[in-house]
Structures are given as structure tokens and as C-alpha cells.
GROMACS .gro file of C-alpha atoms in nm:
model
  481
    1MET     CA    1   1.421   1.054   3.055
    2ALA     CA    2   1.103   1.003   2.855
    3GLY     CA    3   0.868   0.738   2.990
    4HIS     CA    4   0.595   0.545   2.811
    5MET     CA    5   0.361   0.764   2.611
    6THR     CA    6   0.041   0.812   2.807
    7ALA     CA    7  -0.303   0.770   2.656
    8ASP     CA    8  -0.353   1.147   2.660
    9GLU     CA    9  -0.016   1.206   2.492
   10PHE     CA   10  -0.092   0.943   2.231
   11ARG     CA   11  -0.432   1.100   2.166
   12ARG     CA   12  -0.285   1.450   2.124
   13HIS     CA   13   0.011   1.352   1.907
   14GLY     CA   14  -0.195   1.104   1.714
   15HIS     CA   15  -0.433   1.381   1.614
   16GLU     CA   16  -0.133   1.586   1.500
   17LEU     CA   17  -0.007   1.304   1.280
   18VAL     CA   18  -0.350   1.234   1.129
   19ASP     CA   19  -0.363   1.602   1.037
   20TRP     CA   20  -0.011   1.575   0.894
   21VAL     CA   21  -0.106   1.280   0.672
   22ALA     CA   22  -0.427   1.451   0.560
   23ASP     CA   23  -0.233   1.768   0.474
   24TYR     CA   24   0.020   1.557   0.285
   25TRP     CA   25  -0.251   1.397   0.073
   26GLU     CA   26  -0.398   1.737  -0.006
   27SER     CA   27  -0.063   1.884  -0.110
   28VAL     CA   28   0.126   1.588  -0.260
   29GLY     CA   29   0.038   1.691  -0.615
   30SER     CA   30   0.235   2.014  -0.572
   31LEU     CA   31   0.554   1.832  -0.472
   32PRO     CA   32   0.815   1.690  -0.713
   33VAL     CA   33   0.734   1.323  -0.773
   34ARG     CA   34   1.093   1.223  -0.694
   35PRO     CA   35   1.367   1.386  -0.486
   36SER     CA   36   1.652   1.559  -0.663
   37ASP     CA   37   1.906   1.505  -0.384
   38PRO     CA   38   2.195   1.261  -0.444
   39PRO     CA   39   2.233   0.932  -0.255
   40GLY     CA   40   2.326   0.986   0.109
   41ALA     CA   41   2.145   1.319   0.145
   42VAL     CA   42   1.881   1.185   0.383
   43ALA     CA   43   2.137   1.002   0.597
   44ALA     CA   44   2.342   1.321   0.619
   45ARG     CA   45   2.046   1.499   0.778
   46LEU     CA   46   2.033   1.246   1.062
   47PRO     CA   47   2.252   1.254   1.373
   48ALA     CA   48   2.536   1.004   1.386
   49ALA     CA   49   2.405   0.851   1.710
   50PRO     CA   50   2.066   0.803   1.876
   51PRO     CA   51   1.960   1.056   2.141
   52ALA     CA   52   2.076   0.991   2.496
   53GLU     CA   53   1.746   1.125   2.624
   54GLY     CA   54   1.410   1.106   2.455
   55ASP     CA   55   1.331   1.387   2.213
   56GLY     CA   56   1.021   1.599   2.240
   57PHE     CA   57   0.748   1.521   1.990
   58ALA     CA   58   0.767   1.867   1.834
   59GLY     CA   59   1.120   1.801   1.710
   60LEU     CA   60   1.024   1.464   1.570
   61ARG     CA   61   0.723   1.614   1.396
   62ALA     CA   62   0.940   1.889   1.244
   63ASP     CA   63   1.189   1.633   1.113
   64LEU     CA   64   0.917   1.466   0.910
   65ASP     CA   65   0.912   1.783   0.701
   66SER     CA   66   1.286   1.849   0.699
   67VAL     CA   67   1.426   1.495   0.674
   68VAL     CA   68   1.164   1.255   0.540
   69LEU     CA   69   0.958   1.449   0.286
   70PRO     CA   70   1.254   1.590   0.087
   71GLY     CA   71   1.383   1.236   0.040
   72MET     CA   72   1.058   1.073  -0.068
   73THR     CA   73   0.943   0.933  -0.399
   74HIS     CA   74   0.571   1.005  -0.374
   75TRP     CA   75   0.378   0.695  -0.477
   76GLN     CA   76   0.042   0.863  -0.405
   77HIS     CA   77   0.129   1.158  -0.635
   78PRO     CA   78  -0.119   1.205  -0.922
   79GLY     CA   79   0.180   1.218  -1.159
   80PHE     CA   80   0.326   0.887  -1.040
   81PHE     CA   81   0.303   0.667  -1.351
   82ALA     CA   82   0.599   0.441  -1.272
   83TYR     CA   83   0.608   0.066  -1.201
   84PHE     CA   84   0.256  -0.029  -1.087
   85PRO     CA   85   0.045   0.177  -0.847
   86ALA     CA   86   0.082   0.127  -0.472
   87ASN     CA   87  -0.251   0.264  -0.360
   88THR     CA   88  -0.342   0.350  -0.010
   89SER     CA   89  -0.652   0.520   0.124
   90GLY     CA   90  -0.796   0.668   0.440
   91PRO     CA   91  -0.980   0.350   0.541
   92SER     CA   92  -0.668   0.143   0.486
   93VAL     CA   93  -0.450   0.371   0.698
   94LEU     CA   94  -0.707   0.371   0.977
   95GLY     CA   95  -0.732  -0.007   0.965
   96ASP     CA   96  -0.354  -0.032   0.995
   97LEU     CA   97  -0.365   0.210   1.287
   98VAL     CA   98  -0.610  -0.010   1.473
   99GLY     CA   99  -0.405  -0.320   1.399
  100ALA     CA  100  -0.087  -0.153   1.522
  101GLY     CA  101  -0.265  -0.033   1.834
  102LEU     CA  102  -0.400  -0.377   1.916
  103GLY     CA  103  -0.052  -0.522   1.866
  104VAL     CA  104  -0.181  -0.877   1.826
  105GLN     CA  105   0.045  -1.161   1.708
  106GLY     CA  106  -0.196  -1.383   1.519
  107MET     CA  107   0.022  -1.684   1.448
  108LEU     CA  108  -0.241  -1.921   1.590
  109TRP     CA  109  -0.616  -1.902   1.626
  110ALA     CA  110  -0.555  -1.923   2.000
  111THR     CA  111  -0.326  -1.616   1.999
  112GLY     CA  112  -0.581  -1.401   1.814
  113PRO     CA  113  -0.919  -1.557   1.734
  114ALA     CA  114  -1.057  -1.237   1.581
  115ALA     CA  115  -0.738  -1.183   1.376
  116THR     CA  116  -0.775  -1.531   1.228
  117GLU     CA  117  -1.148  -1.533   1.167
  118VAL     CA  118  -1.169  -1.181   1.024
  119GLU     CA  119  -0.892  -1.276   0.780
  120THR     CA  120  -1.075  -1.592   0.674
  121VAL     CA  121  -1.396  -1.400   0.609
  122MET     CA  122  -1.218  -1.113   0.434
  123MET     CA  123  -1.051  -1.357   0.198
  124ASP     CA  124  -1.390  -1.510   0.122
  125TRP     CA  125  -1.530  -1.161   0.064
  126LEU     CA  126  -1.248  -1.083  -0.177
  127ALA     CA  127  -1.291  -1.413  -0.361
  128THR     CA  128  -1.660  -1.330  -0.406
  129LEU     CA  129  -1.583  -0.976  -0.525
  130LEU     CA  130  -1.344  -1.115  -0.786
  131GLY     CA  131  -1.576  -1.396  -0.892
  132LEU     CA  132  -1.315  -1.662  -0.813
  133PRO     CA  133  -1.410  -2.030  -0.841
  134SER     CA  134  -1.590  -2.157  -0.531
  135ARG     CA  135  -1.309  -2.408  -0.469
  136PHE     CA  136  -1.103  -2.117  -0.329
  137LEU     CA  137  -1.358  -2.040  -0.055
  138SER     CA  138  -1.299  -2.149   0.304
  139SER     CA  139  -1.634  -2.331   0.299
  140SER     CA  140  -1.480  -2.575   0.048
  141ALA     CA  141  -1.149  -2.759   0.072
  142GLY     CA  142  -0.961  -2.439  -0.011
  143GLY     CA  143  -0.930  -2.096   0.141
  144GLY     CA  144  -0.733  -1.775   0.145
  145VAL     CA  145  -0.459  -1.612   0.348
  146ILE     CA  146  -0.282  -1.276   0.343
  147GLN     CA  147   0.085  -1.291   0.246
  148ASP     CA  148   0.311  -0.987   0.252
  149SER     CA  149   0.366  -0.987  -0.125
  150ALA     CA  150   0.324  -1.185  -0.444
  151SER     CA  151   0.689  -1.282  -0.404
  152SER     CA  152   0.607  -1.469  -0.084
  153ALA     CA  153   0.304  -1.621  -0.254
  154ALA     CA  154   0.531  -1.753  -0.531
  155LEU     CA  155   0.763  -1.908  -0.273
  156VAL     CA  156   0.478  -2.073  -0.083
  157ALA     CA  157   0.332  -2.209  -0.407
  158THR     CA  158   0.675  -2.344  -0.501
  159LEU     CA  159   0.703  -2.526  -0.169
  160ALA     CA  160   0.355  -2.673  -0.210
  161GLY     CA  161   0.438  -2.779  -0.564
  162LEU     CA  162   0.762  -2.943  -0.446
  163HIS     CA  163   0.570  -3.129  -0.179
  164ARG     CA  164   0.330  -3.267  -0.438
  165ALA     CA  165   0.602  -3.349  -0.691
  166GLY     CA  166   0.811  -3.523  -0.426
  167GLY     CA  167   0.523  -3.733  -0.302
  168GLY     CA  168   0.560  -3.581   0.043
  169GLY     CA  169   0.912  -3.712   0.080
  170TRP     CA  170   1.058  -3.377  -0.017
  171ARG     CA  171   0.970  -3.239   0.327
  172SER     CA  172   1.213  -3.473   0.504
  173SER     CA  173   1.480  -3.526   0.239
  174GLY     CA  174   1.483  -3.189   0.063
  175VAL     CA  175   1.570  -3.148  -0.303
  176GLU     CA  176   1.920  -3.294  -0.284
  177GLY     CA  177   1.965  -3.569  -0.542
  178ALA     CA  178   1.639  -3.493  -0.724
  179ARG     CA  179   1.590  -3.272  -1.028
  180TYR     CA  180   1.285  -3.052  -0.983
  181THR     CA  181   1.174  -2.798  -1.241
  182VAL     CA  182   0.968  -2.478  -1.242
  183TYR     CA  183   0.809  -2.314  -1.546
  184THR     CA  184   0.700  -1.960  -1.627
  185SER     CA  185   0.710  -1.741  -1.934
  186THR     CA  186   0.998  -1.516  -2.031
  187GLN     CA  187   0.772  -1.235  -1.907
  188GLY     CA  188   0.710  -1.395  -1.566
  189HIS     CA  189   0.809  -1.202  -1.255
  190SER     CA  190   1.164  -1.228  -1.120
  191SER     CA  191   1.022  -1.350  -0.786
  192ILE     CA  192   0.953  -1.687  -0.948
  193GLU     CA  193   1.321  -1.743  -1.018
  194LYS     CA  194   1.409  -1.618  -0.670
  195ALA     CA  195   1.158  -1.860  -0.516
  196ALA     CA  196   1.323  -2.148  -0.701
  197ARG     CA  197   1.660  -2.045  -0.556
  198ILE     CA  198   1.527  -2.019  -0.202
  199ALA     CA  199   1.350  -2.354  -0.231
  200GLY     CA  200   1.674  -2.521  -0.340
  201ILE     CA  201   1.575  -2.587  -0.701
  202GLY     CA  202   1.825  -2.333  -0.833
  203ASP     CA  203   1.844  -2.147  -1.162
  204ALA     CA  204   1.917  -2.470  -1.349
  205GLY     CA  205   1.568  -2.592  -1.271
  206VAL     CA  206   1.384  -2.284  -1.402
  207ARG     CA  207   1.240  -2.301  -1.751
  208LEU     CA  208   1.149  -1.968  -1.916
  209ILE     CA  209   0.887  -2.050  -2.176
  210PRO     CA  210   0.872  -1.842  -2.496
  211VAL     CA  211   0.583  -1.605  -2.557
  212SER     CA  212   0.382  -1.501  -2.858
  213PRO     CA  213   0.554  -1.197  -3.017
  214SER     CA  214   0.216  -1.024  -3.065
  215THR     CA  215   0.046  -1.090  -2.730
  216LEU     CA  216   0.360  -1.150  -2.518
  217ALA     CA  217   0.166  -1.432  -2.347
  218MET     CA  218   0.302  -1.779  -2.276
  219ASP     CA  219   0.303  -2.025  -2.567
  220PRO     CA  220   0.119  -2.339  -2.444
  221ALA     CA  221   0.281  -2.559  -2.709
  222ALA     CA  222   0.626  -2.454  -2.588
  223LEU     CA  223   0.523  -2.529  -2.229
  224ARG     CA  224   0.405  -2.877  -2.324
  225ALA     CA  225   0.729  -2.944  -2.511
  226ALA     CA  226   0.941  -2.831  -2.215
  227LEU     CA  227   0.745  -3.048  -1.971
  228ALA     CA  228   0.768  -3.351  -2.199
  229ALA     CA  229   1.143  -3.309  -2.245
  230ASP     CA  230   1.206  -3.272  -1.871
  231VAL     CA  231   0.994  -3.573  -1.779
  232ALA     CA  232   1.170  -3.780  -2.042
  233ALA     CA  233   1.503  -3.674  -1.891
  234GLY     CA  234   1.396  -3.786  -1.543
  235ALA     CA  235   1.310  -3.446  -1.395
  236ARG     CA  236   1.014  -3.383  -1.165
  237PRO     CA  237   0.808  -3.081  -1.273
  238ALA     CA  238   0.698  -2.906  -0.953
  239LEU     CA  239   0.532  -2.581  -1.055
  240VAL     CA  240   0.397  -2.384  -1.349
  241VAL     CA  241   0.333  -2.013  -1.294
  242ALA     CA  242   0.091  -1.845  -1.533
  243THR     CA  243   0.056  -1.468  -1.519
  244ILE     CA  244  -0.248  -1.245  -1.548
  245GLY     CA  245  -0.096  -0.905  -1.618
  246THR     CA  246   0.280  -0.941  -1.662
  247THR     CA  247   0.501  -0.671  -1.513
  248SER     CA  248   0.642  -0.540  -1.840
  249THR     CA  249   0.325  -0.515  -2.046
  250THR     CA  250   0.028  -0.672  -1.854
  251ALA     CA  251   0.010  -0.966  -2.093
  252VAL     CA  252  -0.240  -1.238  -1.996
  253ASP     CA  253  -0.129  -1.600  -2.028
  254PRO     CA  254  -0.385  -1.843  -2.180
  255LEU     CA  255  -0.504  -2.017  -1.863
  256PRO     CA  256  -0.745  -2.268  -2.022
  257ALA     CA  257  -0.472  -2.428  -2.234
  258ILE     CA  258  -0.206  -2.402  -1.961
  259GLY     CA  259  -0.444  -2.550  -1.704
  260GLU     CA  260  -0.520  -2.852  -1.919
  261ILE     CA  261  -0.149  -2.918  -1.968
  262CYS     CA  262  -0.081  -2.892  -1.595
  263ALA     CA  263  -0.364  -3.133  -1.521
  264GLU     CA  264  -0.221  -3.379  -1.773
  265TYR     CA  265   0.121  -3.371  -1.606
  266GLY     CA  266  -0.006  -3.343  -1.249
  267VAL     CA  267   0.195  -3.028  -1.185
  268TRP     CA  268   0.092  -2.749  -0.946
  269LEU     CA  269  -0.047  -2.446  -1.133
  270HIS     CA  270  -0.001  -2.111  -0.959
  271VAL     CA  271  -0.159  -1.801  -1.114
  272ASP     CA  272   0.017  -1.473  -1.044
  273ALA     CA  273  -0.224  -1.181  -1.091
  274ALA     CA  274  -0.036  -0.945  -0.858
  275TYR     CA  275  -0.133  -0.626  -1.038
  276ALA     CA  276  -0.420  -0.711  -1.271
  277GLY     CA  277  -0.619  -0.933  -1.037
  278ALA     CA  278  -0.783  -0.626  -0.884
  279ALA     CA  279  -0.949  -0.556  -1.220
  280ALA     CA  280  -1.173  -0.860  -1.169
  281VAL     CA  281  -1.389  -0.667  -0.923
  282CYS     CA  282  -1.543  -0.538  -1.248
  283PRO     CA  283  -1.748  -0.811  -1.420
  284GLU     CA  284  -1.649  -0.686  -1.766
  285LEU     CA  285  -1.282  -0.753  -1.684
  286ARG     CA  286  -1.324  -1.107  -1.551
  287TRP     CA  287  -1.246  -1.255  -1.891
  288THR     CA  288  -0.891  -1.276  -1.759
  289HIS     CA  289  -1.000  -1.550  -1.519
  290ALA     CA  290  -1.117  -1.794  -1.785
  291GLY     CA  291  -0.953  -2.126  -1.699
  292LEU     CA  292  -0.888  -2.034  -1.336
  293GLU     CA  293  -1.078  -2.345  -1.231
  294HIS     CA  294  -0.762  -2.539  -1.321
  295ALA     CA  295  -0.542  -2.345  -1.079
  296ASP     CA  296  -0.410  -2.488  -0.752
  297SER     CA  297  -0.330  -2.142  -0.620
  298TYR     CA  298  -0.391  -1.781  -0.714
  299CYS     CA  299  -0.277  -1.444  -0.582
  300PHE     CA  300  -0.316  -1.074  -0.635
  301ASP     CA  301  -0.201  -0.763  -0.447
  302PRO     CA  302  -0.472  -0.537  -0.304
  303HIS     CA  303  -0.178  -0.312  -0.218
  304LYS     CA  304  -0.123  -0.238  -0.586
  305TRP     CA  305  -0.453  -0.123  -0.734
  306LEU     CA  306  -0.723  -0.182  -0.474
  307LEU     CA  307  -0.672   0.107  -0.231
  308THR     CA  308  -0.514  -0.107   0.042
  309GLY     CA  309  -0.175  -0.001   0.174
  310PHE     CA  310   0.134  -0.217   0.145
  311ASP     CA  311   0.179  -0.494   0.248
  312CYS     CA  312  -0.117  -0.710   0.151
  313ASP     CA  313  -0.111  -0.999  -0.096
  314ALA     CA  314  -0.424  -1.211  -0.121
  315PHE     CA  315  -0.332  -1.578  -0.178
  316TRP     CA  316  -0.577  -1.865  -0.224
  317VAL     CA  317  -0.539  -2.241  -0.257
  318ALA     CA  318  -0.791  -2.491  -0.388
  319ASP     CA  319  -0.674  -2.756  -0.140
  320ARG     CA  320  -0.557  -2.608   0.188
  321GLU     CA  321  -0.439  -2.943   0.318
  322ALA     CA  322  -0.189  -2.965   0.031
  323LEU     CA  323  -0.041  -2.636   0.146
  324VAL     CA  324  -0.052  -2.699   0.519
  325SER     CA  325   0.107  -3.043   0.488
  326ALA     CA  326   0.403  -2.889   0.307
  327LEU     CA  327   0.464  -2.622   0.570
  328THR     CA  328   0.355  -2.754   0.907
  329VAL     CA  329   0.611  -2.772   1.187
  330MET     CA  330   0.463  -2.823   1.534
  331PRO     CA  331   0.695  -2.764   1.829
  332GLU     CA  332   0.564  -2.843   2.173
  333TYR     CA  333   0.545  -2.479   2.280
  334LEU     CA  334   0.281  -2.407   2.014
  335ARG     CA  335   0.050  -2.695   2.102
  336ASN     CA  336  -0.290  -2.591   2.234
  337VAL     CA  337  -0.641  -2.726   2.273
  338ALA     CA  338  -0.793  -2.533   1.981
  339THR     CA  339  -0.529  -2.651   1.736
  340GLU     CA  340  -0.552  -3.011   1.855
  341SER     CA  341  -0.931  -3.003   1.805
  342GLY     CA  342  -0.889  -2.950   1.430
  343ALA     CA  343  -1.175  -2.700   1.438
  344VAL     CA  344  -0.969  -2.387   1.370
  345ILE     CA  345  -0.735  -2.244   1.107
  346ASP     CA  346  -0.382  -2.170   1.222
  347TYR     CA  347  -0.236  -1.937   0.959
  348ARG     CA  348   0.118  -2.007   1.081
  349ASP     CA  349   0.095  -2.314   0.852
  350TRP     CA  350   0.003  -2.111   0.544
  351GLY     CA  351   0.323  -1.914   0.487
  352VAL     CA  352   0.691  -1.874   0.570
  353PRO     CA  353   0.687  -1.656   0.886
  354LEU     CA  354   0.547  -1.779   1.214
  355GLY     CA  355   0.446  -1.432   1.332
  356ARG     CA  356   0.150  -1.258   1.171
  357ARG     CA  357   0.005  -0.913   1.224
  358PHE     CA  358  -0.359  -0.818   1.185
  359ARG     CA  359  -0.347  -0.714   0.818
  360ALA     CA  360  -0.707  -0.820   0.756
  361LEU     CA  361  -0.828  -0.510   0.938
  362LYS     CA  362  -0.729  -0.278   0.655
  363LEU     CA  363  -0.906  -0.501   0.403
  364TRP     CA  364  -1.214  -0.496   0.624
  365PHE     CA  365  -1.203  -0.117   0.648
  366VAL     CA  366  -1.147  -0.074   0.273
  367MET     CA  367  -1.422  -0.313   0.163
  368ARG     CA  368  -1.674  -0.173   0.410
  369TRP     CA  369  -1.595   0.189   0.323
  370TYR     CA  370  -1.596   0.157  -0.057
  371GLY     CA  371  -1.820  -0.143  -0.113
  372ALA     CA  372  -1.813  -0.325  -0.445
  373SER     CA  373  -1.939  -0.018  -0.633
  374GLY     CA  374  -1.665   0.209  -0.498
  375LEU     CA  375  -1.388  -0.036  -0.578
  376GLN     CA  376  -1.528  -0.090  -0.926
  377ALA     CA  377  -1.541   0.286  -0.985
  378HIS     CA  378  -1.173   0.315  -0.891
  379ILE     CA  379  -1.067   0.039  -1.131
  380ARG     CA  380  -1.284   0.168  -1.413
  381SER     CA  381  -1.138   0.515  -1.372
  382GLY     CA  382  -0.786   0.380  -1.420
  383VAL     CA  383  -0.885   0.177  -1.725
  384SER     CA  384  -1.065   0.474  -1.877
  385LEU     CA  385  -0.771   0.710  -1.821
  386ALA     CA  386  -0.531   0.459  -1.977
  387ARG     CA  387  -0.757   0.429  -2.278
  388ARG     CA  388  -0.764   0.809  -2.306
  389PHE     CA  389  -0.385   0.824  -2.300
  390ALA     CA  390  -0.352   0.539  -2.552
  391ASP     CA  391  -0.584   0.720  -2.793
  392LEU     CA  392  -0.365   1.029  -2.772
  393VAL     CA  393  -0.052   0.822  -2.843
  394ALA     CA  394  -0.213   0.634  -3.131
  395ALA     CA  395  -0.318   0.958  -3.298
  396ASP     CA  396   0.044   1.081  -3.319
  397GLU     CA  397   0.235   0.915  -3.602
  398ARG     CA  398   0.568   0.977  -3.426
  399PHE     CA  399   0.469   0.722  -3.159
  400GLU     CA  400   0.360   0.361  -3.154
  401ILE     CA  401   0.183   0.149  -2.893
  402VAL     CA  402   0.376  -0.175  -2.861
  403ALA     CA  403   0.147  -0.404  -2.660
  404PRO     CA  404  -0.221  -0.454  -2.580
  405HIS     CA  405  -0.342  -0.240  -2.288
  406PRO     CA  406  -0.648  -0.405  -2.130
  407PHE     CA  407  -0.592  -0.252  -1.785
  408SER     CA  408  -0.430   0.078  -1.683
  409LEU     CA  409  -0.079   0.036  -1.825
  410VAL     CA  410   0.018   0.171  -2.167
  411CYS     CA  411   0.348   0.071  -2.330
  412PHE     CA  412   0.465   0.301  -2.609
  413ARG     CA  413   0.776   0.433  -2.780
  414LEU     CA  414   0.901   0.675  -3.040
  415ARG     CA  415   0.923   0.516  -3.383
  416ALA     CA  416   1.265   0.686  -3.416
  417GLY     CA  417   1.414   0.412  -3.200
  418ASP     CA  418   1.568   0.325  -2.865
  419ALA     CA  419   1.798   0.624  -2.818
  420ALA     CA  420   1.520   0.873  -2.887
  421SER     CA  421   1.277   0.690  -2.661
  422GLU     CA  422   1.529   0.673  -2.379
  423GLU     CA  423   1.603   1.045  -2.406
  424LEU     CA  424   1.231   1.121  -2.406
  425LEU     CA  425   1.184   0.932  -2.079
  426SER     CA  426   1.477   1.113  -1.923
  427ARG     CA  427   1.337   1.453  -2.019
  428ILE     CA  428   0.991   1.381  -1.877
  429ASN     CA  429   1.123   1.247  -1.547
  430ALA     CA  430   1.359   1.543  -1.514
  431THR     CA  431   1.061   1.779  -1.493
  432GLY     CA  432   0.974   1.641  -1.150
  433ARG     CA  433   0.606   1.660  -1.241
  434TYR     CA  434   0.568   1.306  -1.370
  435TYR     CA  435   0.750   0.977  -1.329
  436LEU     CA  436   0.749   0.695  -1.587
  437THR     CA  437   0.963   0.384  -1.620
  438HIS     CA  438   1.076   0.167  -1.910
  439THR     CA  439   1.101  -0.195  -2.017
  440LYS     CA  440   1.216  -0.395  -2.318
  441VAL     CA  441   0.957  -0.545  -2.554
  442ASN     CA  442   1.082  -0.777  -2.828
  443GLY     CA  443   1.424  -0.621  -2.776
  444SER     CA  444   1.312  -0.258  -2.809
  445TYR     CA  445   1.327   0.018  -2.547
  446VAL     CA  446   0.971   0.102  -2.439
  447LEU     CA  447   0.816   0.358  -2.204
  448ARG     CA  448   0.559   0.243  -1.947
  449LEU     CA  449   0.283   0.471  -1.818
  450ALA     CA  450   0.094   0.302  -1.533
  451ILE     CA  451  -0.214   0.482  -1.400
  452GLY     CA  452  -0.363   0.409  -1.059
  453ALA     CA  453  -0.300   0.680  -0.801
  454PRO     CA  454  -0.635   0.780  -0.647
  455GLN     CA  455  -0.582   1.151  -0.726
  456THR     CA  456  -0.492   1.104  -1.093
  457SER     CA  457  -0.745   1.268  -1.324
  458GLU     CA  458  -0.795   1.346  -1.693
  459SER     CA  459  -0.605   1.671  -1.649
  460HIS     CA  460  -0.293   1.482  -1.539
  461VAL     CA  461  -0.317   1.244  -1.833
  462ASP     CA  462  -0.362   1.533  -2.075
  463GLU     CA  463  -0.072   1.727  -1.923
  464VAL     CA  464   0.174   1.438  -1.930
  465TRP     CA  465   0.083   1.378  -2.293
  466SER     CA  466   0.138   1.746  -2.369
  467LEU     CA  467   0.482   1.726  -2.208
  468LEU     CA  468   0.563   1.407  -2.399
  469SER     CA  469   0.451   1.555  -2.729
  470THR     CA  470   0.650   1.875  -2.683
  471ALA     CA  471   0.959   1.690  -2.561
  472ALA     CA  472   0.933   1.450  -2.854
  473THR     CA  473   0.962   1.743  -3.093
  474ASP     CA  474   1.287   1.852  -2.932
  475VAL     CA  475   1.423   1.499  -2.909
  476LEU     CA  476   1.351   1.419  -3.273
  477ALA     CA  477   1.500   1.749  -3.384
  478GLY     CA  478   1.817   1.671  -3.196
  479HIS     CA  479   1.844   1.323  -3.342
  480ALA     CA  480   1.784   1.452  -3.694
  481SER     CA  481   2.065   1.707  -3.676
   0.00000   0.00000   0.00000
């Protein structure tokens, strides 16, 4: 029977696993981006029952190579151009290691003073790096907190918006009998609709606002009309979600106009910058934040493009009391002197879960290792590589770019149409060397190439374009015959 791992055993095996991860990072570019095995292949490699006695570490270590790696989609692969990036980095992994080793449960200041205060300061650091309005700093009435994802941030913002729209009565009576409404563009993330369901608003209360066909950004006039119609019909608008960097195309909603409309109607404005918010570490890309002074809450995911491993969503509010009052539940067993003093932040009141791990450590490690200049260099590299790829696409008359590309995502297609574009994507992904995804833009099938993996270089961009160009020749020949 295996007992608890001793400090010496942990030290020895920990060194082995650090070496394993380092070797993986060095070799990941030589692996297929995605596994070729069918569904169920990984499960078939595992025993049907857990071991009766503890296994030796050597067997476990070997199974990482024989069971886990063959079944992985490699998000850190330099040829991973799918979805949005999910960066990690050495400092982030080490920060997570320390947090896991400490094993703190930071639900209250009293249960982890350092966990709470490091998080508060890290969120202020991030706000400063992004040039966010000072109203989001903890030294004002606002402040930041780490959520697990932008989906959770959307839910928390929805609950805060409901609390405001219901005059505080929503917390005791719920949404039954009242018609609350939520607004986002047709390009807004699916998590906004899911948040409305979880909060009890339901699909009937979600308004998908049309976008400009050219920019794919929310139409402020259509938003105003929808708000006016709902108010006239007796509804209570609870939340508007504007997006900086939509998932399909990275469109940027016009915050100044949207913010003024929200202020006029007294509705909570949440800004979802899950992917593109990281770009604001570069001053030349902060144009996306024009109008952010109108926002009640804002979030972005360092775990997408800022070298911080999943999960880590940075969420700020301009008025923390508005958030806390919507979410606070205080059972007797959580009462303590520090909380009662009012002198501390208890992050249990800032999100859905009570329990909280020490996620701020990886942010601390990342920001201290890279500094502002290192993070800016990473973002600028992605933007530059995307621009290089877009220039190659634009120079080939067989292709067209279908949306603006201010960040590191390029949306493009074959002019020959949907079937040809879909076949092209299938051929590229079948090589195992690169992985792209698709979306629909104004009804047309479009390929998405999202750059962001730390190891991606000009050579990878040039090679994927070469593959696309060659495959396009074959695809177009087949469709012409």
C-alpha cells in the first residue's frame, strides 16, 4: 500500500515532471497538432477499474507518453491556429505549482490573507498595464477579481445587472413575474445567452442586436430602438454586453455610443474583451477602449493571449458594492472578526463559487517575469504575424479577406464559395501540421486563422500559407471539373 508521498519523493518526481514538461515544449512542434485516433481511443487505453494498490511513479510517468500525449490536441503547438490561443508559459506553470502546493482556500481574507491581497494588487497591476479607467482600481469604489472564465464574468455581470434593474428586490423575489431583458449583438458570445438562462431570464429575454455588415459591430441605433420598445412594453432592461473582439471575427463594438445609451436607460453595461483585451498592454492598441469609462464591468482572459495558463479571467467593476450586494450570503459559520470590521475584501462575494484557489500567483509570476515590455513584445509579435499572413492572402486573387483584422485573427475564404472553402479547411487540417477553424460571416463559410502560440514564427505563417495556396489549386481544379 502506497502511503503519502514524502518530501524527498515529491522533490525527485517533481523534477522528473518538470523535465517532462520542458521536453514537451521543446518537441511539441514535431507532433501532429491533433490526434488521429477515433473517439474512445484514450479510454480504451485505461484500465476498467482503479488500482487496488498504488502504482509506482515510473508506470504513471510512462503512461503520460502512451495514454495522454497520443490523445492530445496541442494548444501550445506553433501550428495551432484554431479558436483563440490558450497561452501558457514557464512562469505561469511555476506559479500554479506554488499555488497547488500551498493548497490555500481563499474564500475569505481570513482564510488566506496573502491570497486575497496579492489578487487585489495583481488586478490593479493589470488595470494599469491595460490603461483601464481609474474607477476600476481598488483604491476607488471599484476593483478587480479573478473569475475562471469570461463565461462566469458574464453570469456575474448579469446578476449584478438584475440586482440594479430590480431595485434590490430581485435578490429576495427572483425574476418570477417580472420581464427582464439582456442585450448583445448577433456576434456576442454564446455565454451571454447561457448566463441569461442560468439567471432565470431565459431565451425570451435575450435581444440579439443587428450589426453593421461591413464592421460586424453592434448597431447603436438598433440597440436604442430595442431598449425603447422593451421599456414601452413594460420590460426591465438589466444588461447590455458590448464586445471588444468578437469570437467570429474580432469585431469591436462602438463603446462610446453604446455607453451613452446605457447611461440614458440606467442599464448595466458589461464589456466582454475576453480575447482582445490583452492587446491593450500595447498603447497603440488601446483605441479599442474608447468609451470604457461608461462601463459598469469589464473582463478579459489572460489565459487566452497573455501567457497565463487556463483558468484566469480578469473581471473589474466600477462599483464593487453594486456587485457584492447582489451576491452576498452570510451564514454564521463564515462570520469572523476581519469580515465584520469592513476593512478587508472577501472575494467569496465577487463570484458564484464560495471556494477560491490562489490563481493570482500565476499572474504575479507572469507579470514579474515578462514585465510590460515582454508582454507587449508577445502581443506585437502576434499582430505582426497576422498582418504578414493577411498580406499574403490579399495578394492572391483566388482569396478574399472578409473582415477587419486589427489583432491576430485573420478571416478569409476562397472566392469560389462555401464548398471550396470548406474543402480547403479540411485538407489543411488533415495534414496534422496546422489546425484552423471556421465561422460564418454574413452567411458565408469563412476560415479563421488565429495566431498566438508563443512558439509560432514567420516560418510557420509562411508554411501554412504555402500549404493553403497549393491546396487551393487542387480544390479549385476539382470544383472546375
